[in-house]
mmCIF file of C-alpha atoms in Angstrom:
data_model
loop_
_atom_site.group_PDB
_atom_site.id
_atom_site.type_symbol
_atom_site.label_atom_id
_atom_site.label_comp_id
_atom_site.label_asym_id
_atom_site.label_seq_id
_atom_site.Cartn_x
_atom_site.Cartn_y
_atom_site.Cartn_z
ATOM 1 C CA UNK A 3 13.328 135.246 110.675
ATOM 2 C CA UNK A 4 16.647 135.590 112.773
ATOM 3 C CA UNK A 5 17.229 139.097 112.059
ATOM 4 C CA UNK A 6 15.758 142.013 110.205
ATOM 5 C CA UNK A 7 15.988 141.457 106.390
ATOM 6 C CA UNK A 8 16.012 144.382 104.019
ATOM 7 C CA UNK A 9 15.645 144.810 100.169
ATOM 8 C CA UNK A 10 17.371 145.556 98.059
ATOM 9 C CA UNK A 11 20.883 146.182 99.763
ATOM 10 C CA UNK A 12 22.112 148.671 97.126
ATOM 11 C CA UNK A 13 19.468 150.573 94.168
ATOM 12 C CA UNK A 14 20.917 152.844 91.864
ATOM 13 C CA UNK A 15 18.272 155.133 90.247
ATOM 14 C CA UNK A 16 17.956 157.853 87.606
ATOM 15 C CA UNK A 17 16.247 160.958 89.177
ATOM 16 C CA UNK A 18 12.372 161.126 89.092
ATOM 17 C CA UNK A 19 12.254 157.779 89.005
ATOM 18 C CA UNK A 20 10.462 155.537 91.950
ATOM 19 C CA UNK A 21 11.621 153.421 94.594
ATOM 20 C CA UNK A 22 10.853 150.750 96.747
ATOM 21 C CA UNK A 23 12.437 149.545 99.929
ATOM 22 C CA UNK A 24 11.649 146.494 102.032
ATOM 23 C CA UNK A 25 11.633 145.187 105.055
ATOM 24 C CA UNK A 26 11.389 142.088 106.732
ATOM 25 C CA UNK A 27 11.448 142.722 110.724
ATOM 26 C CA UNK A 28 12.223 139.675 113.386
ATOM 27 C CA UNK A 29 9.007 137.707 113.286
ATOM 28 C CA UNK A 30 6.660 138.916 116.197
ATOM 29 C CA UNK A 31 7.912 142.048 116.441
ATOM 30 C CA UNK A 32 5.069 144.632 116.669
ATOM 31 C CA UNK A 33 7.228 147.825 116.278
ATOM 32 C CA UNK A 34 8.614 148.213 113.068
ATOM 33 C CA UNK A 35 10.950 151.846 112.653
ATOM 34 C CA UNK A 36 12.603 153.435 109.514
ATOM 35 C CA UNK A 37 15.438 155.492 109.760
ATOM 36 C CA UNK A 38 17.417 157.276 106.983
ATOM 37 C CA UNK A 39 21.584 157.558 107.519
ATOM 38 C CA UNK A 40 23.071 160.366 105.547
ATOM 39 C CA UNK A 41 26.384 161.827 106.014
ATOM 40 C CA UNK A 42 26.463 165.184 107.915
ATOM 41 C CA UNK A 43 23.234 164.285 108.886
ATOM 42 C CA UNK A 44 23.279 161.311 111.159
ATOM 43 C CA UNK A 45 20.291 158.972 111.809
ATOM 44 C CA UNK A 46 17.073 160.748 111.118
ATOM 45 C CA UNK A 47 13.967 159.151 112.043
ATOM 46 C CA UNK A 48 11.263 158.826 109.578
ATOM 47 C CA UNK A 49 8.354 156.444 110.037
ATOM 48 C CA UNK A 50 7.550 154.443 113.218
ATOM 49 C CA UNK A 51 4.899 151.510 112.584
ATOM 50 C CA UNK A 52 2.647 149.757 115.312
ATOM 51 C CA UNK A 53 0.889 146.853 113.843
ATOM 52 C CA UNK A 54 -0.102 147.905 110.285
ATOM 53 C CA UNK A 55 -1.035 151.582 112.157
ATOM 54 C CA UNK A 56 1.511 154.187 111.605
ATOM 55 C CA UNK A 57 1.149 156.895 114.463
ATOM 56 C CA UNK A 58 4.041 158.734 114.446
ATOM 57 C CA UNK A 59 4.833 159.135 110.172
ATOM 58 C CA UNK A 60 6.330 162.886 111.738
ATOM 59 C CA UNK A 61 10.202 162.638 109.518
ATOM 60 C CA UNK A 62 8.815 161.520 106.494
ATOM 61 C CA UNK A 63 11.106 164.565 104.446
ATOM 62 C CA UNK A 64 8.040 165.431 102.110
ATOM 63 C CA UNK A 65 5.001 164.059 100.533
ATOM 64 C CA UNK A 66 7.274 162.067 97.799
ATOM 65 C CA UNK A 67 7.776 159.635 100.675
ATOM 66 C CA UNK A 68 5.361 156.688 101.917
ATOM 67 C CA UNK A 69 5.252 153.281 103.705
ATOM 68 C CA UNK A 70 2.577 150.975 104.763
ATOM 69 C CA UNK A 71 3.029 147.990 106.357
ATOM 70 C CA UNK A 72 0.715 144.453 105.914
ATOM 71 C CA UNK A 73 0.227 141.645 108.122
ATOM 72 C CA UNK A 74 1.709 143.057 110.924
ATOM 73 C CA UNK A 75 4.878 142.331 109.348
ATOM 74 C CA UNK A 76 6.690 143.469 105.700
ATOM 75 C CA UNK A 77 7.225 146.677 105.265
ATOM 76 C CA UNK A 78 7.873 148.870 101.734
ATOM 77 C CA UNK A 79 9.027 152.380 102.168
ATOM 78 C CA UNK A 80 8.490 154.171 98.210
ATOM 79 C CA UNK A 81 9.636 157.367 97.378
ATOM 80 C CA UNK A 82 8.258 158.581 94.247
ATOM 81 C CA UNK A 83 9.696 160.916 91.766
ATOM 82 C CA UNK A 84 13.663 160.286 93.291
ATOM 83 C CA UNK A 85 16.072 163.694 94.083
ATOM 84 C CA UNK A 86 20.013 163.374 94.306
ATOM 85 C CA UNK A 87 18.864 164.423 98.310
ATOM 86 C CA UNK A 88 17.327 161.122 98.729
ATOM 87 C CA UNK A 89 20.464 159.657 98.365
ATOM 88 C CA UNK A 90 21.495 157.689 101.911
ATOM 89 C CA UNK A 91 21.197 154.676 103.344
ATOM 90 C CA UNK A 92 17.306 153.500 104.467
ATOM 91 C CA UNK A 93 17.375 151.363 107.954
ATOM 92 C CA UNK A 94 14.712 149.818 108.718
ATOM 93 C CA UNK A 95 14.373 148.505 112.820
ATOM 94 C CA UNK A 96 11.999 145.976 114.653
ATOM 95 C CA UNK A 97 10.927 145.628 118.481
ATOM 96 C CA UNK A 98 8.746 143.691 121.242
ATOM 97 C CA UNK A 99 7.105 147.825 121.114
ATOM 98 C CA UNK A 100 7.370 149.461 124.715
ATOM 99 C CA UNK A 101 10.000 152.084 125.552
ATOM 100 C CA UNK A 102 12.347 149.589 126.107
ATOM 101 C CA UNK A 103 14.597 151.212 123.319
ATOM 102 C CA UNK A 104 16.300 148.164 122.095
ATOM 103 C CA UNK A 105 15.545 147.983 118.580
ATOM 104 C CA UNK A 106 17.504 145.412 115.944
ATOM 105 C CA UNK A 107 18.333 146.938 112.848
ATOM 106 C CA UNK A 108 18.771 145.294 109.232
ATOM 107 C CA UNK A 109 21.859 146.150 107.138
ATOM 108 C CA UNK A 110 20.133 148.871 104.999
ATOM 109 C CA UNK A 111 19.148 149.520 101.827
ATOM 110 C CA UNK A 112 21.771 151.847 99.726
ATOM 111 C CA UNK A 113 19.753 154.456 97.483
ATOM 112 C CA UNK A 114 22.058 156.242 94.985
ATOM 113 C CA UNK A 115 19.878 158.416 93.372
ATOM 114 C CA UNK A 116 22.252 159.699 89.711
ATOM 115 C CA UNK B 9 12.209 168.773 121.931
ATOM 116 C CA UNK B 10 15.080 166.180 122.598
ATOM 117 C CA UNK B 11 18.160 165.742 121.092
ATOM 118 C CA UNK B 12 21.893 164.475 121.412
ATOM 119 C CA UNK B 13 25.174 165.699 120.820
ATOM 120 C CA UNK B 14 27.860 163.365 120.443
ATOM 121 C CA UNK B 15 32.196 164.185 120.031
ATOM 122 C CA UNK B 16 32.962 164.724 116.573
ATOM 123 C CA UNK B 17 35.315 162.330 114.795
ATOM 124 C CA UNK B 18 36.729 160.350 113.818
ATOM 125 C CA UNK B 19 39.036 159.106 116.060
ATOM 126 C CA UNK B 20 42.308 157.118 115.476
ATOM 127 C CA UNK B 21 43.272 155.360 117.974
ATOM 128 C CA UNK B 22 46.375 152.517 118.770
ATOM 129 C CA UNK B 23 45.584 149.114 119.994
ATOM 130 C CA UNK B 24 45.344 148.996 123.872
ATOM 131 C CA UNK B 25 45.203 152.640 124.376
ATOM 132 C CA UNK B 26 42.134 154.265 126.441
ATOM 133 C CA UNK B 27 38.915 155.226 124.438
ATOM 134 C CA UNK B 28 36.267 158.260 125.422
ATOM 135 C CA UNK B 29 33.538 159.109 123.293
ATOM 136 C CA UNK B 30 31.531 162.181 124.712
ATOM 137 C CA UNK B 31 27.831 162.400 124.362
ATOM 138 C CA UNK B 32 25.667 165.029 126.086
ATOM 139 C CA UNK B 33 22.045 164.859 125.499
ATOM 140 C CA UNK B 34 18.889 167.596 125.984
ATOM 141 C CA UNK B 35 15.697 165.774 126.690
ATOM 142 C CA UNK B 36 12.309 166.427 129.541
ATOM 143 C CA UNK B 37 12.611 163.845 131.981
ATOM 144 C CA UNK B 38 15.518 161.086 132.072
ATOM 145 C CA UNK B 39 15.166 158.781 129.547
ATOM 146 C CA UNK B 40 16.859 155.695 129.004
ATOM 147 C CA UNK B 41 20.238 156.168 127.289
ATOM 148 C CA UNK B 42 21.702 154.075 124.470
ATOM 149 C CA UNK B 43 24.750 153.486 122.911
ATOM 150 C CA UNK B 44 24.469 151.438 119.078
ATOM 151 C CA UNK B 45 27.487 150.320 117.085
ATOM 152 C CA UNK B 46 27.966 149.412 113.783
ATOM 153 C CA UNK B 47 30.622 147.295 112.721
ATOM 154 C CA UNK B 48 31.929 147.967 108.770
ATOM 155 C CA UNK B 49 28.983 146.086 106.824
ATOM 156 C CA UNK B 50 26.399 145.188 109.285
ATOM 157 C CA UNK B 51 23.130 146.434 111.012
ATOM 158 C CA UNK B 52 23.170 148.736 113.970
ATOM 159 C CA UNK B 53 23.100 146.471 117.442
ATOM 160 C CA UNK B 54 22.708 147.471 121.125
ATOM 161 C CA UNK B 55 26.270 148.240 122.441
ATOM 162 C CA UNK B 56 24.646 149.055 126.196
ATOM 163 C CA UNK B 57 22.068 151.289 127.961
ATOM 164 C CA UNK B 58 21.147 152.668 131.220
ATOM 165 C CA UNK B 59 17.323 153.109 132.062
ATOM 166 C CA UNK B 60 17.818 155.788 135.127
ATOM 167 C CA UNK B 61 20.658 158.445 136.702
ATOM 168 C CA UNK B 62 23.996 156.666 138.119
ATOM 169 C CA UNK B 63 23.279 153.612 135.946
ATOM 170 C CA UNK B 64 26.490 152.080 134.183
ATOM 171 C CA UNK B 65 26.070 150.167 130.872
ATOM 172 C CA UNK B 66 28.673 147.714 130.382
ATOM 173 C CA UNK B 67 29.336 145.505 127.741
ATOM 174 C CA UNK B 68 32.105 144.238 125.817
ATOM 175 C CA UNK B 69 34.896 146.206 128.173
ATOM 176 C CA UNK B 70 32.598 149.379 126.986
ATOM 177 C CA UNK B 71 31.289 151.217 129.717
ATOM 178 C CA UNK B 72 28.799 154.550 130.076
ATOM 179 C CA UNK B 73 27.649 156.068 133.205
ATOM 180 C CA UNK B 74 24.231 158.110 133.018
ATOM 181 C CA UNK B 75 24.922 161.514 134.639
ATOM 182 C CA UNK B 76 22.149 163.890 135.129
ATOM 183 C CA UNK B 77 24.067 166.235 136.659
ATOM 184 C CA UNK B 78 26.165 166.801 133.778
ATOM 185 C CA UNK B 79 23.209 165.538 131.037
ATOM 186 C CA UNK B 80 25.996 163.325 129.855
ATOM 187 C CA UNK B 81 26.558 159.048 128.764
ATOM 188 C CA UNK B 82 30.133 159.188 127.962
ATOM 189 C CA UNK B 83 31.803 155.698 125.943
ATOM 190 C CA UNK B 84 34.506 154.424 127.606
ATOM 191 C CA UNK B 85 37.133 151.557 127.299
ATOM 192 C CA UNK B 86 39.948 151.243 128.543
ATOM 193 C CA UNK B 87 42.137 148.603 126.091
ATOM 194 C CA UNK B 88 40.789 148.878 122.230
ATOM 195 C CA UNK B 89 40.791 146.394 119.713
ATOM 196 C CA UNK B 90 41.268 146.663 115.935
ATOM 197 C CA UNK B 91 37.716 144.689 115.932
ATOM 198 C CA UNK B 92 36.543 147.271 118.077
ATOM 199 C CA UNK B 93 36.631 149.878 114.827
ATOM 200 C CA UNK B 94 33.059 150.791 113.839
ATOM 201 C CA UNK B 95 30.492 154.157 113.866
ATOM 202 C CA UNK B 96 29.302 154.338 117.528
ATOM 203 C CA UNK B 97 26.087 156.387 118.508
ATOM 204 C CA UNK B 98 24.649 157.701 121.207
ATOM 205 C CA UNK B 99 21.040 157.865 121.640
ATOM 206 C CA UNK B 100 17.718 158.347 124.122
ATOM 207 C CA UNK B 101 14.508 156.549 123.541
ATOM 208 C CA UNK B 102 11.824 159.346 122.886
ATOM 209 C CA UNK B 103 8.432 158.234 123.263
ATOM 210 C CA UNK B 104 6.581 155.881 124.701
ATOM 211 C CA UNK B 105 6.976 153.635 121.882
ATOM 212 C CA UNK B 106 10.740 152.993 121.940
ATOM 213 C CA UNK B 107 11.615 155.930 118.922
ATOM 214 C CA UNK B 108 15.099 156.689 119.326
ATOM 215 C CA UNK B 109 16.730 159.834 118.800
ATOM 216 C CA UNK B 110 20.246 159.345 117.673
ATOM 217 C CA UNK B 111 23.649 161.760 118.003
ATOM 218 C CA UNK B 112 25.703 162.443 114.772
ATOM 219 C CA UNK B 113 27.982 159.118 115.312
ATOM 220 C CA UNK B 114 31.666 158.671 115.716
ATOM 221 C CA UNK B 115 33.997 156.796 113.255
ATOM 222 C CA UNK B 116 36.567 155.110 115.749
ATOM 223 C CA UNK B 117 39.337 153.102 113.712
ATOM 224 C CA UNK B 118 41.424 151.408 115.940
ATOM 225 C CA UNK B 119 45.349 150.328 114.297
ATOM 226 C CA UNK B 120 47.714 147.663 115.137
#
């Protein structure tokens, strides 16, 4: 697609309840990132995907939080059993992989978790 | 292990007056140094980087010089815009696989 394409843009959710996030990255990117924005706390990084191979799953916050990817391409970030913590925005980023740094970021996925 | 420290905001500033946005940054090595903006209801994008020491990054009248003397990538302009109002960060790339580490952000809101 043109740009990175995330789903749903807002979710509202009743504590312990799950979650699903997705993401659509810029076709042929191999490098697919999630990040998590949260006031006070900045961008935090939580998942980093190469392929369908995630090597670096280091800020997921706890075990309540997965992803996988498929095809080289979607990816679904779930977080099971929602806190009023998880509240924040969920950014999802795509990249040619490398160092280069440049990623492209979708709008984000708004979790408000009541 | 890395990290980045950016000015705290926000900042208010008047159309055409002079903008700094300080970012110092703790990291082994030099990595490349980023700054991302996000404009009120879209994505993060690439504002500029700098890959080595005495780089600039321009783009967009913005401007950031990578000092490794001073461990610093300041923001600069010197005219805003009201369409230059957004979050700004600062970040270094990581890893060998392009993961970011990102400063706090600054709100910048730019008036007539």
């Amino acid at each position: 697609g043109a740009g990175v394409s995330q789903s749903p843009s807002n979710k509202v959710t009743e504590k312990g309840k799950d979650v699903e996030l997705r993401c659509d990255p810029i076709s042929g990117h191999t490098a697919l990132y999630w990040y998590r924005q949260s006031l006070g706390q900045g961008l935090e990084f939580l998942i980093y995907f190469q392929g369908n191979s995630a090597p670096d799953k280091s800020g997921l916050p706890s075990d309540r939080f997965s992803a996988e990817r498929t095809g080289g391409s979607v990816s679904t970030l779930t977080i099971q059993r929602t806190q009023q913590e998880d509240s924040a925005v969920y950014l999802c980023a795509s990249s040619q992989g490398g160092v280069s740094g440049e990623l492209f970021f979708g709008e984000g996925s708004r979790l408000t978790v009541l | 292990g890395n990290s980045v420290t950016q000015m705290e905001g926000p900042v208010t500033l008047s159309e055409e007056a002079f903008l700094t946005i300080n970012c110092t940054y703790t990291a082994t090595g030099y990595p490349s140094l980023f700054w991302y903006v996000q404009y009120p209801g879209e994505g993060l994008q690439l504002l500029l980087k700098a890959t080595k020491a005495d780089d600039k990054g321009s783009n967009k009248g913005f401007e950031a010089t990578y000092r490794k003397e001073t461990t610093s990538f300041h923001l600069e302009k010197g005219s805003v815009q009201v369409s230059d109002s957004a979050v700004y960060f600062c970040a270094l790339v990581d890893t060998s696989y392009g993961k970011l580490t990102f400063g706090q952000g600054t709100i910048l809101t730019v008036h007539p």
